[in-house]
Coordinates of C-alpha atoms in Angstrom, one line a residue:
M1 CA 38.3 2.1 -69.4
S2 CA 41.1 3.8 -71.7
Y3 CA 44.5 3.3 -71.4
Q4 CA 45.7 5.5 -73.8
A5 CA 47.8 8.6 -72.3
A6 CA 47.2 11.0 -74.8
N7 CA 43.1 10.3 -74.7
P8 CA 41.7 9.2 -71.3
L9 CA 38.1 9.2 -72.9
A10 CA 38.7 6.9 -76.0
D11 CA 37.0 3.9 -74.9
E12 CA 33.9 4.4 -73.4
F13 CA 33.2 4.0 -69.5
E14 CA 30.3 2.2 -68.5
F15 CA 28.5 2.1 -65.1
E16 CA 25.1 -0.1 -65.9
L17 CA 22.6 -0.6 -63.6
G18 CA 23.0 -4.1 -63.0
G19 CA 26.9 -4.1 -62.7
A20 CA 29.1 -5.0 -60.1
W21 CA 29.6 -1.7 -58.9
T22 CA 25.8 -1.4 -58.5
A23 CA 25.9 -4.1 -56.4
Y24 CA 28.4 -3.1 -54.2
W25 CA 26.9 0.4 -53.9
L26 CA 23.9 -1.2 -52.9
A27 CA 25.2 -3.3 -50.6
F28 CA 27.0 -0.7 -48.8
L29 CA 24.7 2.1 -48.8
R30 CA 22.3 -0.5 -47.1
V31 CA 25.1 -1.8 -44.5
V32 CA 26.0 1.8 -43.4
T33 CA 22.2 2.9 -43.1
G34 CA 21.6 -0.6 -40.9
W35 CA 24.6 0.5 -38.8
W36 CA 23.0 4.0 -38.1
F37 CA 19.8 2.4 -37.0
F38 CA 21.4 -0.2 -35.1
H39 CA 24.2 1.9 -33.0
A40 CA 20.9 4.5 -32.4
G41 CA 19.2 1.7 -31.3
V42 CA 21.8 -0.2 -29.1
T43 CA 23.0 3.6 -27.4
K44 CA 19.1 4.0 -26.5
L45 CA 19.1 0.2 -24.9
I46 CA 22.3 0.5 -23.1
E47 CA 21.0 4.1 -21.9
D48 CA 17.8 3.2 -20.9
G49 CA 16.8 -0.2 -21.3
L50 CA 13.1 -1.1 -22.8
A51 CA 12.3 2.4 -20.6
Y52 CA 13.1 5.3 -23.3
T53 CA 10.8 7.5 -22.0
Y54 CA 11.8 10.3 -24.7
G55 CA 9.9 8.4 -27.7
P56 CA 6.4 9.1 -25.6
A57 CA 7.6 12.8 -24.3
Y58 CA 8.5 13.3 -28.1
L59 CA 5.2 12.3 -29.6
K60 CA 3.1 14.3 -26.8
Q61 CA 5.4 17.8 -28.2
M62 CA 4.0 16.9 -31.8
T63 CA 1.5 19.5 -31.5
G64 CA 0.2 21.3 -34.9
T65 CA 1.9 18.8 -37.2
A66 CA 0.4 17.4 -40.3
L67 CA -0.8 14.5 -38.1
G68 CA -3.3 16.1 -36.4
P69 CA -3.5 14.7 -33.0
I70 CA -2.3 11.1 -33.6
P71 CA 1.0 11.8 -32.3
V72 CA 0.1 13.0 -29.5
L73 CA -2.9 10.2 -28.3
M74 CA -0.2 8.1 -29.9
G75 CA 2.2 9.3 -26.7
E76 CA -0.4 9.3 -24.2
H77 CA -2.0 6.1 -25.1
L78 CA 0.6 4.2 -26.5
G79 CA 3.5 5.5 -24.4
W80 CA 3.9 2.3 -22.0
L81 CA 4.9 0.4 -26.0
I82 CA 7.0 3.2 -27.5
Q83 CA 9.4 2.7 -24.4
A84 CA 10.0 -0.8 -26.0
M85 CA 9.8 -0.6 -29.4
V86 CA 11.5 2.5 -30.6
P87 CA 14.9 0.6 -28.8
L88 CA 13.9 -2.5 -29.9
G89 CA 12.7 -1.6 -33.5
E90 CA 15.6 0.7 -34.7
T91 CA 17.9 -2.1 -32.9
L92 CA 16.2 -4.9 -34.8
I93 CA 15.8 -3.0 -38.1
G94 CA 19.3 -2.1 -38.2
L95 CA 20.4 -5.6 -37.9
G96 CA 18.1 -6.9 -40.4
L97 CA 19.7 -3.8 -43.0
M98 CA 23.2 -5.2 -41.7
V99 CA 22.7 -8.6 -42.4
G100 CA 20.6 -8.3 -45.3
A101 CA 18.1 -10.2 -44.1
L102 CA 13.9 -9.6 -44.1
V103 CA 14.8 -5.7 -45.8
R104 CA 12.4 -4.9 -47.2
L105 CA 10.0 -5.8 -44.1
A106 CA 12.4 -3.6 -42.2
S107 CA 12.5 -0.5 -44.4
V108 CA 8.9 -0.4 -44.2
F109 CA 9.8 0.3 -40.3
G110 CA 12.0 2.5 -41.1
V111 CA 9.8 4.6 -43.5
F112 CA 7.2 4.9 -40.6
F113 CA 9.7 5.8 -38.2
M114 CA 11.6 8.7 -40.6
A115 CA 8.1 9.9 -41.5
L116 CA 7.3 10.2 -37.6
F117 CA 10.9 12.1 -37.2
W118 CA 10.7 14.0 -40.5
I119 CA 7.2 15.6 -39.4
G120 CA 8.0 15.6 -35.4
N121 CA 11.0 18.2 -36.7
A122 CA 8.4 20.1 -38.5
S123 CA 10.5 23.3 -37.8
F124 CA 11.9 22.6 -41.4
G125 CA 13.9 25.6 -40.8
H126 CA 16.1 24.2 -44.0
G127 CA 13.4 23.6 -46.0
L128 CA 11.3 20.2 -46.7
V129 CA 15.0 18.3 -47.4
N130 CA 16.3 17.6 -44.1
S131 CA 18.5 14.7 -42.4
D132 CA 15.0 13.0 -41.7
F133 CA 13.5 13.5 -45.0
M134 CA 17.2 11.7 -46.6
G135 CA 16.7 8.6 -43.8
L136 CA 13.3 7.9 -45.4
L137 CA 14.8 8.4 -48.7
L138 CA 17.7 5.9 -47.6
F139 CA 15.0 3.6 -46.7
M140 CA 12.5 4.3 -49.3
T141 CA 15.5 3.0 -51.7
M142 CA 15.9 0.2 -49.5
I143 CA 12.6 -1.1 -50.2
V144 CA 12.2 -0.2 -54.3
L145 CA 15.8 -1.5 -55.0
A146 CA 15.9 -4.6 -53.1
T147 CA 19.0 -4.2 -51.4
G148 CA 19.0 -7.2 -49.4
R149 CA 19.6 -9.2 -52.4
Y150 CA 22.7 -7.6 -53.0
Y151 CA 25.0 -9.4 -50.6
G152 CA 22.6 -9.9 -48.1
L153 CA 21.1 -12.7 -46.7
D154 CA 17.4 -12.7 -48.7
A155 CA 19.2 -13.6 -51.6
V156 CA 19.9 -16.9 -49.8
I157 CA 16.5 -17.0 -47.9
E158 CA 14.7 -16.4 -51.6
K159 CA 15.5 -19.6 -52.9
T160 CA 14.4 -21.6 -49.9
K161 CA 11.3 -24.2 -50.4
L162 CA 9.3 -22.1 -48.4
V163 CA 9.6 -19.2 -50.2
K164 CA 9.6 -20.8 -53.7
R165 CA 6.1 -22.5 -52.3
H166 CA 4.9 -19.0 -51.4
P167 CA 6.2 -16.5 -54.0
K168 CA 4.4 -13.5 -52.0
L169 CA 7.0 -13.6 -49.3
R170 CA 9.5 -11.9 -51.7
Y171 CA 7.4 -8.9 -50.9
L172 CA 8.9 -9.0 -47.3
L173 CA 12.9 -9.9 -48.5
G174 CA 15.1 -8.4 -51.2

């Protein structure tokens, strides 16, 4: 970075993909995304416990979407599971992201949630790119860039003997 007042661009400023600022940003993005889901899940747990009845009702009204009858069938036949799994899933996904543990696994479930939200809110009044789609992209970013390795517990877990003996476990971490 340049310290010349006359020409502040005299020296090059580098923002390397593997640099410290990138690591800070990815860790921050992971923690904020985690807080978003953790807060949503804990709020549902506090208000409804494990009987989040809006989940199945939401799926039952998803007629005419790109998923066909799948969401409606899920709402009708898996309502008992969805009532508990929505608040628990959001809470655990958020917790995993905030501490940086099993980030890729948590993010796969985050993608699943956000895909259902995105398709379920299929009015697309603002086009295909809406807040649900942006959430889906955030979770995909967590998967692709293995953000749990940046100031997260996944960086520690990957150094354990278990992961070294079974390197395929790294696909769930990071």
